Short mmCIF file of C-alpha atoms in Angstrom, two decimals:
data_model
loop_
_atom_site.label_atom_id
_atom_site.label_comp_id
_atom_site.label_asym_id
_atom_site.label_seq_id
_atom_site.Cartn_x
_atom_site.Cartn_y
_atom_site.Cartn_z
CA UNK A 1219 93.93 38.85 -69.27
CA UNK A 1220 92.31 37.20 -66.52
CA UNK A 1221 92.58 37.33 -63.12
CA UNK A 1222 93.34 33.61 -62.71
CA UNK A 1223 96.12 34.03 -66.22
CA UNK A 1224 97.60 37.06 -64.21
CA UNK A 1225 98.10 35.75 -61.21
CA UNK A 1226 99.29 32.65 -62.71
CA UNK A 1227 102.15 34.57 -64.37
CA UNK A 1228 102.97 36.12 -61.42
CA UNK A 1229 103.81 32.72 -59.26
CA UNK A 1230 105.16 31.01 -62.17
CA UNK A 1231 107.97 33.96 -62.03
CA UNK A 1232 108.58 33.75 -58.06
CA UNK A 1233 108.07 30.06 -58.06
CA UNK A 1234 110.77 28.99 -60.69
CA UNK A 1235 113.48 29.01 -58.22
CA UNK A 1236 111.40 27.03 -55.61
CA UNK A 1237 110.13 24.44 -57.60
CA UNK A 1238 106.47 25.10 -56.82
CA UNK A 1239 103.93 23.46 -58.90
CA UNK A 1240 102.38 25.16 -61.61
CA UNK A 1241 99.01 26.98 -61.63
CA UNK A 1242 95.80 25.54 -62.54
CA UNK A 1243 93.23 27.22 -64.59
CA UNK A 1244 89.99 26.25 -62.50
CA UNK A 1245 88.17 28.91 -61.56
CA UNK A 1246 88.43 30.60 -57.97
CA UNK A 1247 86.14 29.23 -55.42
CA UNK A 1248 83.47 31.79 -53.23
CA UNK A 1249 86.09 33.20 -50.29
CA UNK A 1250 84.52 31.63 -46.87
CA UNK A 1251 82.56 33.77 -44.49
CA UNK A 1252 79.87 36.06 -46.25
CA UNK A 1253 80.13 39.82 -46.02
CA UNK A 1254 79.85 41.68 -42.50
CA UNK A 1255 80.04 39.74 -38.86
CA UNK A 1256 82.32 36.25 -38.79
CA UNK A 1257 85.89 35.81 -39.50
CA UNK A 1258 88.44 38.16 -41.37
CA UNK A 1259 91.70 37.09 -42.00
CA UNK A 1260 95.19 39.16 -41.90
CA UNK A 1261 98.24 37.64 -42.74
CA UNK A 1262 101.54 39.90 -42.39
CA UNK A 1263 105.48 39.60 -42.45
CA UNK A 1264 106.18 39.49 -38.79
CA UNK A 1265 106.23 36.03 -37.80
CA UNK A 1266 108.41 36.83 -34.86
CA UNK A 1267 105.29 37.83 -33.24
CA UNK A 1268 103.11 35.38 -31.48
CA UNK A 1269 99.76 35.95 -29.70
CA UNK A 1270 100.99 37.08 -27.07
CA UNK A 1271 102.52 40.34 -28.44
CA UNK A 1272 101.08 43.81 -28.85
CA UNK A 1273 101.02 43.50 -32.50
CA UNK A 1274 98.34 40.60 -32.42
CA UNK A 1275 96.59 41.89 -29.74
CA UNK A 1276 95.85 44.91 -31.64
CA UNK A 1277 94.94 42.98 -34.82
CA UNK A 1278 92.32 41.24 -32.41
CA UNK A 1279 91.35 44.85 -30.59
CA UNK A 1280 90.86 46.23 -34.76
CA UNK A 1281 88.74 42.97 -35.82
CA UNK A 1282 86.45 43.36 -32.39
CA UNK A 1283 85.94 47.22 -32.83
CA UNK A 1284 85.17 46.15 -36.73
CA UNK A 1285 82.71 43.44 -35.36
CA UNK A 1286 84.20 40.44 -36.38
CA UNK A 1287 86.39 37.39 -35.41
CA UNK A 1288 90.57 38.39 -37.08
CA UNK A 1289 92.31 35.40 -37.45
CA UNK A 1290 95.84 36.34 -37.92
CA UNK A 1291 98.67 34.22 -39.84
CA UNK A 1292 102.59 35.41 -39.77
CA UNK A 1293 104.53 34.10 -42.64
CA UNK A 1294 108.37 35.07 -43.43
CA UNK A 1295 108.49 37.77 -46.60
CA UNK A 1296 109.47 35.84 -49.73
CA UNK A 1297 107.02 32.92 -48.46
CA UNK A 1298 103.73 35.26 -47.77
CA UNK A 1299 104.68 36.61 -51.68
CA UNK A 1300 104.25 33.23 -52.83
CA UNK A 1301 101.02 32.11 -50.36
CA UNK A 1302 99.64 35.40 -51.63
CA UNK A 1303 99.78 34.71 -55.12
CA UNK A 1304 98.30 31.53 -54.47
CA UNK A 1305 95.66 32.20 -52.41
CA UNK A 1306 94.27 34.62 -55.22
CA UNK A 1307 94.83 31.94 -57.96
CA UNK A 1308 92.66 29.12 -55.61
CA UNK A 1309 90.31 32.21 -54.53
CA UNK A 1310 90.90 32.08 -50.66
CA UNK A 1311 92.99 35.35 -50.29
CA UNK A 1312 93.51 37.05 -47.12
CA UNK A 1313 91.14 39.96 -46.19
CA UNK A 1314 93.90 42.22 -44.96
CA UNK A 1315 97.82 41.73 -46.47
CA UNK A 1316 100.18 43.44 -45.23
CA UNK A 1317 103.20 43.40 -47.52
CA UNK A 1318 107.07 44.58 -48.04
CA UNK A 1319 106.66 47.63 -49.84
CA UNK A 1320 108.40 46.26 -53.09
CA UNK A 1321 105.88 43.64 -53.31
CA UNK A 1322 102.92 45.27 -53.77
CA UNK A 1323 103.74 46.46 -57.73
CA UNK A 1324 104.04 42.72 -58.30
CA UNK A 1325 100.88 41.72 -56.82
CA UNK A 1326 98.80 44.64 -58.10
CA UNK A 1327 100.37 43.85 -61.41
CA UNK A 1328 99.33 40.23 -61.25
CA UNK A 1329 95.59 41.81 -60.16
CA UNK A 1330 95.13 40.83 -56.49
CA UNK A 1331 94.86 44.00 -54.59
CA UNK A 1332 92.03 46.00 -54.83
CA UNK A 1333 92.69 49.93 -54.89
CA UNK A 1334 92.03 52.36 -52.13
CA UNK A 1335 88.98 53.71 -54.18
CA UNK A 1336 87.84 50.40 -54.11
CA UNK A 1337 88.05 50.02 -50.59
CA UNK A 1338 87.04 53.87 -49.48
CA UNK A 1339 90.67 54.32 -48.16
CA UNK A 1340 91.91 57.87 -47.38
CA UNK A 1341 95.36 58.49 -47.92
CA UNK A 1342 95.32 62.15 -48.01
CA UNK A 1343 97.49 62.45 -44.51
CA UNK A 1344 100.32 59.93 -46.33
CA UNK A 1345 103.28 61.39 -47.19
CA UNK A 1346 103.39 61.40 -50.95
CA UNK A 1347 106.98 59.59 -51.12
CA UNK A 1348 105.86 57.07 -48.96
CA UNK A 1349 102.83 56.00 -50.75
CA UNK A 1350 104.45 56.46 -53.89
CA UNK A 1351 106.22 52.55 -53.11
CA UNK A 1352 102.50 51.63 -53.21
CA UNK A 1353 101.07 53.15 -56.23
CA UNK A 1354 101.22 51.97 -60.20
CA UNK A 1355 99.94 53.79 -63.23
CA UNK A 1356 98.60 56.13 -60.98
CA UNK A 1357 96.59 54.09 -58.80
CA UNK A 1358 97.38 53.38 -55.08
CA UNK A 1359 97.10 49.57 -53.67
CA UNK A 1360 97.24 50.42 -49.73
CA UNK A 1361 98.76 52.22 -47.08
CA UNK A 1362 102.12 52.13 -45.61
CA UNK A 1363 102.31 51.27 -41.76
CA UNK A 1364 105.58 53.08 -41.60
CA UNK A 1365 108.80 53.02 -43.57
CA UNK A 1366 112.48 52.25 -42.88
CA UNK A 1367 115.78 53.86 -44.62
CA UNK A 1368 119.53 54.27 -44.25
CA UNK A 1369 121.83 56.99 -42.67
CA UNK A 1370 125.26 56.88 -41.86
CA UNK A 1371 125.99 55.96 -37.82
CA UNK A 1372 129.87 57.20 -36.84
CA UNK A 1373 131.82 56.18 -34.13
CA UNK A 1374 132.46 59.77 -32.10
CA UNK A 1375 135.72 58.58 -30.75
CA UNK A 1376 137.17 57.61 -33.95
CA UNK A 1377 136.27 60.68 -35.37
CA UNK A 1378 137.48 62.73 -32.55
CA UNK A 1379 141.17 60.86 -33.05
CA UNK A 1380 140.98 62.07 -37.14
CA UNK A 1381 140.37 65.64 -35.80
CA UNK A 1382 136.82 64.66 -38.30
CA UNK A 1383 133.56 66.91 -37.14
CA UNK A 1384 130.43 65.08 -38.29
CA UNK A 1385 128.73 67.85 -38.78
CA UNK A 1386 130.69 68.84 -41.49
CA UNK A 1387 130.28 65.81 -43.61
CA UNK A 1388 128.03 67.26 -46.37
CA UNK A 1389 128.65 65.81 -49.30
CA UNK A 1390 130.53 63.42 -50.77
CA UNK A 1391 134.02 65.39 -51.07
CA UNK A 1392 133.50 66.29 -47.37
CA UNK A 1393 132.77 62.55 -46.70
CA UNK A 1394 135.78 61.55 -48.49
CA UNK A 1395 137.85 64.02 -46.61
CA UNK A 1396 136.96 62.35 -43.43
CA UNK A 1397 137.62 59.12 -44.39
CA UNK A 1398 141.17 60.14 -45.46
CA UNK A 1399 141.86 61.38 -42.24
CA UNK A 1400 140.55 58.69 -40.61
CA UNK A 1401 142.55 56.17 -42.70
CA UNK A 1402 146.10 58.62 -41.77
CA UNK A 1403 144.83 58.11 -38.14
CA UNK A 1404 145.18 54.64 -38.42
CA UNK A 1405 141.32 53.54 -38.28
CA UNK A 1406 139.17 52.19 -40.63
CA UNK A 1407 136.78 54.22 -42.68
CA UNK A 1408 133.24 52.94 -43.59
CA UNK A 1409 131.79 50.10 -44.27
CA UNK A 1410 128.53 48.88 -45.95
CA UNK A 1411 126.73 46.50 -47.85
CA UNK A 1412 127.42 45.84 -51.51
CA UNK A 1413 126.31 41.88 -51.81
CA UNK A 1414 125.01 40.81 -55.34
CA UNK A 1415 121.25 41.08 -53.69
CA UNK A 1416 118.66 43.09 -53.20
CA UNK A 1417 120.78 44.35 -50.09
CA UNK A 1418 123.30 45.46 -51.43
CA UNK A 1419 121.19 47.22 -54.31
CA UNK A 1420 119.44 48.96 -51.17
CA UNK A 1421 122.65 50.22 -49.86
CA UNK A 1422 123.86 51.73 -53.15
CA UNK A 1423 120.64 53.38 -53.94
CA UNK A 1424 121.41 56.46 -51.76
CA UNK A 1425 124.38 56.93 -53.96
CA UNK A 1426 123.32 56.56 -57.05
CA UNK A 1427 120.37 58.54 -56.52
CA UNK A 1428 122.31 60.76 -54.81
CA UNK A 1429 124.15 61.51 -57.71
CA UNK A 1430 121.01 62.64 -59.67
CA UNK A 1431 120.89 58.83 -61.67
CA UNK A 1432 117.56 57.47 -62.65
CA UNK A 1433 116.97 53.45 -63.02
CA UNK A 1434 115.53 53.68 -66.25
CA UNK A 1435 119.45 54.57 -67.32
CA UNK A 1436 122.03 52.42 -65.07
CA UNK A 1437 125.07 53.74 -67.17
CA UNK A 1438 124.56 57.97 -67.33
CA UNK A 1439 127.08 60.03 -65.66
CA UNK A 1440 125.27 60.16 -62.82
CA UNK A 1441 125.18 56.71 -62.14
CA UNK A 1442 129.18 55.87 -63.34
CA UNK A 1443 129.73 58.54 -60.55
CA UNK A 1444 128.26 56.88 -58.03
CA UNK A 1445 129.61 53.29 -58.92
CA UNK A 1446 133.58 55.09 -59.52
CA UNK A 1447 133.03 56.72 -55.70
CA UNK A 1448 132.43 52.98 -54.00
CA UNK A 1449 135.17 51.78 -56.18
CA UNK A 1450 137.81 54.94 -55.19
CA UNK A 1451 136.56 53.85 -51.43
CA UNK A 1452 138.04 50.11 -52.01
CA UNK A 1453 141.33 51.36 -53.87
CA UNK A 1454 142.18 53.88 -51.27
CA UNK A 1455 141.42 51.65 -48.62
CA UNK A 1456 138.84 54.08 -46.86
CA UNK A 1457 136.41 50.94 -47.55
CA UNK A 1458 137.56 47.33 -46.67
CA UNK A 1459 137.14 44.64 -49.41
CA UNK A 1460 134.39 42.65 -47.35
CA UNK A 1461 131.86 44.85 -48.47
CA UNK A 1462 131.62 42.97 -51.29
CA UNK A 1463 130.29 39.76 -49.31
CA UNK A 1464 128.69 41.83 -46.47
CA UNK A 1465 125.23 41.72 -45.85
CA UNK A 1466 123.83 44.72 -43.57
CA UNK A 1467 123.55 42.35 -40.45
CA UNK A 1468 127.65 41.78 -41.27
CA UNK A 1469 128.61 44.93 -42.30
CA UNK A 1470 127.17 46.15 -38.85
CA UNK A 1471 128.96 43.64 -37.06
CA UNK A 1472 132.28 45.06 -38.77
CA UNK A 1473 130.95 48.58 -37.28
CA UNK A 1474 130.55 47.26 -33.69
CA UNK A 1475 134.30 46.25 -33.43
CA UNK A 1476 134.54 49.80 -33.12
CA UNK A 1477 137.58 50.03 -35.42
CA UNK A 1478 135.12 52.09 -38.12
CA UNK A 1479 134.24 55.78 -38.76
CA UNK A 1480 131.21 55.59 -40.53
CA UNK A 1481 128.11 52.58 -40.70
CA UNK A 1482 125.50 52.94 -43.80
CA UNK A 1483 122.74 51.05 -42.04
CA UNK A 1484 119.18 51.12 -40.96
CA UNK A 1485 116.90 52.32 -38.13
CA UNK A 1486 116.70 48.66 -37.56
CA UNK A 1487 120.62 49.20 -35.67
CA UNK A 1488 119.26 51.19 -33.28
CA UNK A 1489 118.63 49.31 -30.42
CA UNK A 1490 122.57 47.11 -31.20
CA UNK A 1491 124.20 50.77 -31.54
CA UNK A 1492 122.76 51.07 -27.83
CA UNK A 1493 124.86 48.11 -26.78
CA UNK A 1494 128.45 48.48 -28.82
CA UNK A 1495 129.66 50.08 -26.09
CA UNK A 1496 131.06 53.20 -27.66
CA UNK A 1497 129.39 56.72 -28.62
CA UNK A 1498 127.85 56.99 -31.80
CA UNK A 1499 125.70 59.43 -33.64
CA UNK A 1500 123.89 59.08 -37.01
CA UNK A 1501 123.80 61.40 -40.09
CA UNK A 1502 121.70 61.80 -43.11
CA UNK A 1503 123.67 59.83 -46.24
CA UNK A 1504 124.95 63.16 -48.37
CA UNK A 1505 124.15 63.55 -51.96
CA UNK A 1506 127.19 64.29 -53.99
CA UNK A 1507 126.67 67.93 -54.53
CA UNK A 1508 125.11 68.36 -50.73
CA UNK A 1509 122.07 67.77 -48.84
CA UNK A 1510 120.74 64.57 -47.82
CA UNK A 1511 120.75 61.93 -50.88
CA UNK A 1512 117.33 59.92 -51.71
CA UNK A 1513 117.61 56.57 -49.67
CA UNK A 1514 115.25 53.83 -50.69
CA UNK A 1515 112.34 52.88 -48.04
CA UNK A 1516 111.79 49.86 -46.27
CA UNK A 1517 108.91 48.98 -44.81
CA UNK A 1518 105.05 47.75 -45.05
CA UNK A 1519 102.03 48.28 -47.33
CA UNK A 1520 98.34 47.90 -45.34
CA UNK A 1521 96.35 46.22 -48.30
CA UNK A 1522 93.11 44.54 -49.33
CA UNK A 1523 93.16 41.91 -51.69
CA UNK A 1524 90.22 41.31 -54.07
CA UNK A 1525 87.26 39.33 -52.71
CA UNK A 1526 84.72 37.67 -54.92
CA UNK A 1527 82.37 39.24 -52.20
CA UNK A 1528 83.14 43.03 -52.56
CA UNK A 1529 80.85 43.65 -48.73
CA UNK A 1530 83.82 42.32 -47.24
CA UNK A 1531 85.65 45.88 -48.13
CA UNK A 1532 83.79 48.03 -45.77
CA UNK A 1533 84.80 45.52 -42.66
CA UNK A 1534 88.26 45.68 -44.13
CA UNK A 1535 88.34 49.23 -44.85
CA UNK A 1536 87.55 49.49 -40.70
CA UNK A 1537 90.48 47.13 -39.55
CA UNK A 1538 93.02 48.98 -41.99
CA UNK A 1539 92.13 51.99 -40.56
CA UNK A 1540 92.15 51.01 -37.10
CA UNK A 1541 95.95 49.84 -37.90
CA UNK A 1542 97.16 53.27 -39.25
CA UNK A 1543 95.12 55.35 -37.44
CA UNK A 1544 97.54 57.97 -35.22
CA UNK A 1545 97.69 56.52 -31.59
CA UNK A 1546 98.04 52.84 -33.12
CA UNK A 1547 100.07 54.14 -35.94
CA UNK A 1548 102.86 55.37 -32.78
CA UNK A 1549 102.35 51.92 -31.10
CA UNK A 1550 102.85 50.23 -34.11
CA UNK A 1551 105.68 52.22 -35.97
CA UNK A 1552 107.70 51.93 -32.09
CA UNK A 1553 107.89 47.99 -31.81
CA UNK A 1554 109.26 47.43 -35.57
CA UNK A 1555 111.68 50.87 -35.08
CA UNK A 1556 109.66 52.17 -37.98
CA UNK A 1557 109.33 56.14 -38.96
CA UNK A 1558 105.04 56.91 -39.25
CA UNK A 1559 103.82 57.22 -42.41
CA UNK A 1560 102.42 61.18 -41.24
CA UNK A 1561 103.86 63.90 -40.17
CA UNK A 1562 101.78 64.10 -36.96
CA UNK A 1563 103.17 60.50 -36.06
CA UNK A 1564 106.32 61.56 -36.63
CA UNK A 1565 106.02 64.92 -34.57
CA UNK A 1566 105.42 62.46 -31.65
CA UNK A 1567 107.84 59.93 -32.16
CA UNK A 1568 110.62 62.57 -32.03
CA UNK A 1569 109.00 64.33 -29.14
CA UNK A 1570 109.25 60.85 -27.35
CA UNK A 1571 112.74 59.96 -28.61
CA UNK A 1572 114.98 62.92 -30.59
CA UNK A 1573 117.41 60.39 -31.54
CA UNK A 1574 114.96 60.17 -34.37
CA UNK A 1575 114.78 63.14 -36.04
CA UNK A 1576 117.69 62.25 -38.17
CA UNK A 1577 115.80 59.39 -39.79
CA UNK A 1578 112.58 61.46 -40.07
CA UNK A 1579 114.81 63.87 -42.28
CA UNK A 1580 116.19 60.69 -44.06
CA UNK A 1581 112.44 59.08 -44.74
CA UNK A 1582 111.73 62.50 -45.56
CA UNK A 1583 114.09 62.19 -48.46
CA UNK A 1584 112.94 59.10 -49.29
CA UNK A 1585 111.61 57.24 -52.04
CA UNK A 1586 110.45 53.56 -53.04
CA UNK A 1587 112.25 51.90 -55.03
CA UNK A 1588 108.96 51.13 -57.70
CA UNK A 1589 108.57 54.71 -57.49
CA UNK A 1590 108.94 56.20 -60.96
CA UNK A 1591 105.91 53.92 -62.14
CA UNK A 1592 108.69 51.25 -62.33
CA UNK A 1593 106.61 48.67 -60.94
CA UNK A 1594 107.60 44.88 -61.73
CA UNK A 1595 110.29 46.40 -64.24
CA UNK A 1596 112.54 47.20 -60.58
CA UNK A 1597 113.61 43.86 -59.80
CA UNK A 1598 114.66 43.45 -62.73
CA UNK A 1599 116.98 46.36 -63.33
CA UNK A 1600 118.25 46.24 -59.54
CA UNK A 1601 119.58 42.66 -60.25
CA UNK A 1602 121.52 44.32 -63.15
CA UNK A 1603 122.86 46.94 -60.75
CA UNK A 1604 124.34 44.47 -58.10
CA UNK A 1605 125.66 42.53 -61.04
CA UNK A 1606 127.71 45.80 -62.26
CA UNK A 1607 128.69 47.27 -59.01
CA UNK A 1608 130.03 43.35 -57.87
CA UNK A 1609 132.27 43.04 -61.03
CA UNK A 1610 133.41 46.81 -60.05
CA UNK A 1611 134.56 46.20 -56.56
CA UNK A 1612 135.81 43.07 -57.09
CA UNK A 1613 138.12 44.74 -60.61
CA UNK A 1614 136.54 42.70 -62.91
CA UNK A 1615 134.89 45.89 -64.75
CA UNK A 1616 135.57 49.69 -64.83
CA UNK A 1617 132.31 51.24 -63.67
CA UNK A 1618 131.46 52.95 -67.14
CA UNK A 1619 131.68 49.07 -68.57
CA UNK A 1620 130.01 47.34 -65.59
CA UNK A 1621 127.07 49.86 -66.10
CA UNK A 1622 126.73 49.65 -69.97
CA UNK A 1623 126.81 46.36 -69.72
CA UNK A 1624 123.97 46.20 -67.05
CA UNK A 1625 121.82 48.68 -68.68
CA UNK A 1626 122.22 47.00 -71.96
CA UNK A 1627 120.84 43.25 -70.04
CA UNK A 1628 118.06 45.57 -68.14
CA UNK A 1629 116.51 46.85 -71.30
CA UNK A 1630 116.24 43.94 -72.74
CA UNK A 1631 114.65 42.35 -69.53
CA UNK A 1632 112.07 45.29 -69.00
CA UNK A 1633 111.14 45.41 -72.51
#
């Protein structure tokens, strides 16, 4: 298939919804600009960010030290997916993309990222589970500029009225303990995000993985565990019902009343756990049998897209690496609460802040949620997920049924 076919594909799936108009099938025009010297352009996810920040002032530092003119463009997530597609169909892509990390199976699917031996990248310093969100049949479309996961936050005083030490909560029958005693204490328990989207498919992830459950097979043990242990939560009442509707932005708000034990949310909280007024800690998110379960990672891929003019890679190559090298790489991973891609970043981060080391240990345990060469197949299966564990909570489905039913509609969607 062509490039222009593939890519076509590719925005007539994300554009359905939208009502964008259809591809054409001219061919893609000469990208402006030449190869070396003039003007390079980077467009990323962070539109809070104007020119005044340190963000785009390094993007302009990178594009001077590369010898050339960066000309930077911030576009909400689901709308730079869409421009990016786009851009490759009518040939004008962006020199540097920087993408969520989910993203970048779909566009390397559709054939507009180059790969890092295209583009001369080293990614030998990565950590493997981090780069593994960026890789497909076992090639690797960019760099990650840092990642983002889950842990649990607790609330130290209502723990210390349950008689509850944190540091016993190991896995999930410890975890459960706690929240019993928290419930007979007359607090609430936990709270979290289980919305039929891609949120709440993020927030059961630790579970389920936890568990030992694999994608490819929604319905295994495993997984029925995982699903039966939110659903016990609800009936018991160590879990309130709105967890069904909450997103993570109101399932931390629920957290910040200060009535609840335990929060599954984000490095992203960090800064608001600062200002709810009460003592908190964080620990990793257990895995059933014990240590710290698998959480999915959030976060950015550094890529290039494919240029007509392949002597544009060596200038992008340069500004890529100027944006993950180490000392920018700290700078970087700091503003957007991010955990480095390296180890050595991440030395330094928790030498400059040990409130961190937690959620090094959690990235640590990490893994993308393509991982598993699932690619394109993940949206796919993860809509069948929120579908099953929705009809659970809510008592429309046991879990084993609500599984089966979703694995049986994911097969036939991946096939």
């Amino acid at each position: 298939m062509t490039l222009s076919r593939r890519v076509c594909g590719a925005v007539a799936a994300l554009s359905l919804a939208a009502g964008m108009t259809a591809c054409s099938n001219d061919s893609a025009t000469e990208p402006a600009g030449g190869s070396g010297g003039g003007t390079y352009t980077i467009w990323d996810p962070y539109p809070q960010f104007d020119d005044t920040s340190d963000w785009v002032k390094l993007l302009q530092k990178c594009g001077t030290d590369a010898g050339v003119t960066v000309k930077r463009t911030g576009f909400d997530t689901t709308d730079l997916t869409n421009k990016a597609l786009l851009a490759a169909q009518q040939g004008n892509s962006a020199d540097v993309l920087i993408v969520d990390n989910p993203v970048v199976s779909t566009l390397a699917e559709a054939g507009v990222l180059t790969t890092t031996d295209d583009t001369k990248l080293d990614t030998s310093g990565i950590e493997p589970n981090l780069l593994a969100a960026g890789q497909l049949d076992g090639k690797t479309y960019g760099i990650p500029i840092g990642a983002n996961t889950l842990a649990l936050y607790y609330n130290k005083k209502v723990l210390d009225a349950a008689k509850v030490d944190p540091a016993t909560v190991k896995d999930w029958a410890s975890l459960t303990a706690a929240l019993e005693k928290v419930k007979a204490a007359g607090k609430k328990g936990i709270t979290f995000s289980a919305i039929g989207t891609e949120e709440g498919s993020f927030q059961f992830l630790p579970w389920f993985w936890g568990a030992g459950a694999n994608l490819t097979q929604l319905d295994s043990a495993q997984g029925v565990a995982s699903l039966t242990l939110w659903t016990d939560w609800l009936k018991k009442g160590y879990a309130p019902n709105s967890v069904i509707s909450n997103t993570q932005t109101t399932s931390w708000q629920e957290f910040a009343t200060g009535d609840f034990a335990f929060s599954e949310n984000g490095t992203w909280q960090l800064a608001n756990a600062k200002k709810t007024g009460f003592a908190y800690g964080i620990i990793p998110i257990p895995a059933q049998a014990g240590g710290t379960a698998p959480a999915p990672t959030g976060g950015e891929f550094v890529t290039a897209p494919v240029q007509k003019d392949t002597g544009r890679y060596a200038t992008s190559e340069k500004i890529i690496k100027c944006l993950t090298n180490e000392d920018n790489a700290l700078t970087t991973d700091t503003t957007l609460s991010y955990v480095a891609a390296t180890k050595a970043v991440q030395e330094k981060q928790v030498a400059a802040n040990p409130e961190l080391k937690v959620w090094v240990e959690a990235v640590g345990a990490a893994k993308g949620r393509t991982s598993d060469n699932l690619g394109t197949k993940y949206p796919k299966i993860s809509e069948q997920m929120w579908t099953a564990f929705q009809a659970a909570l809510s008592g429309g489905k046991q879990p084993q049924q609500a599984l089966s039913a979703a694995q049986t509609a994911a097969a036939a969607a991946t096939k």
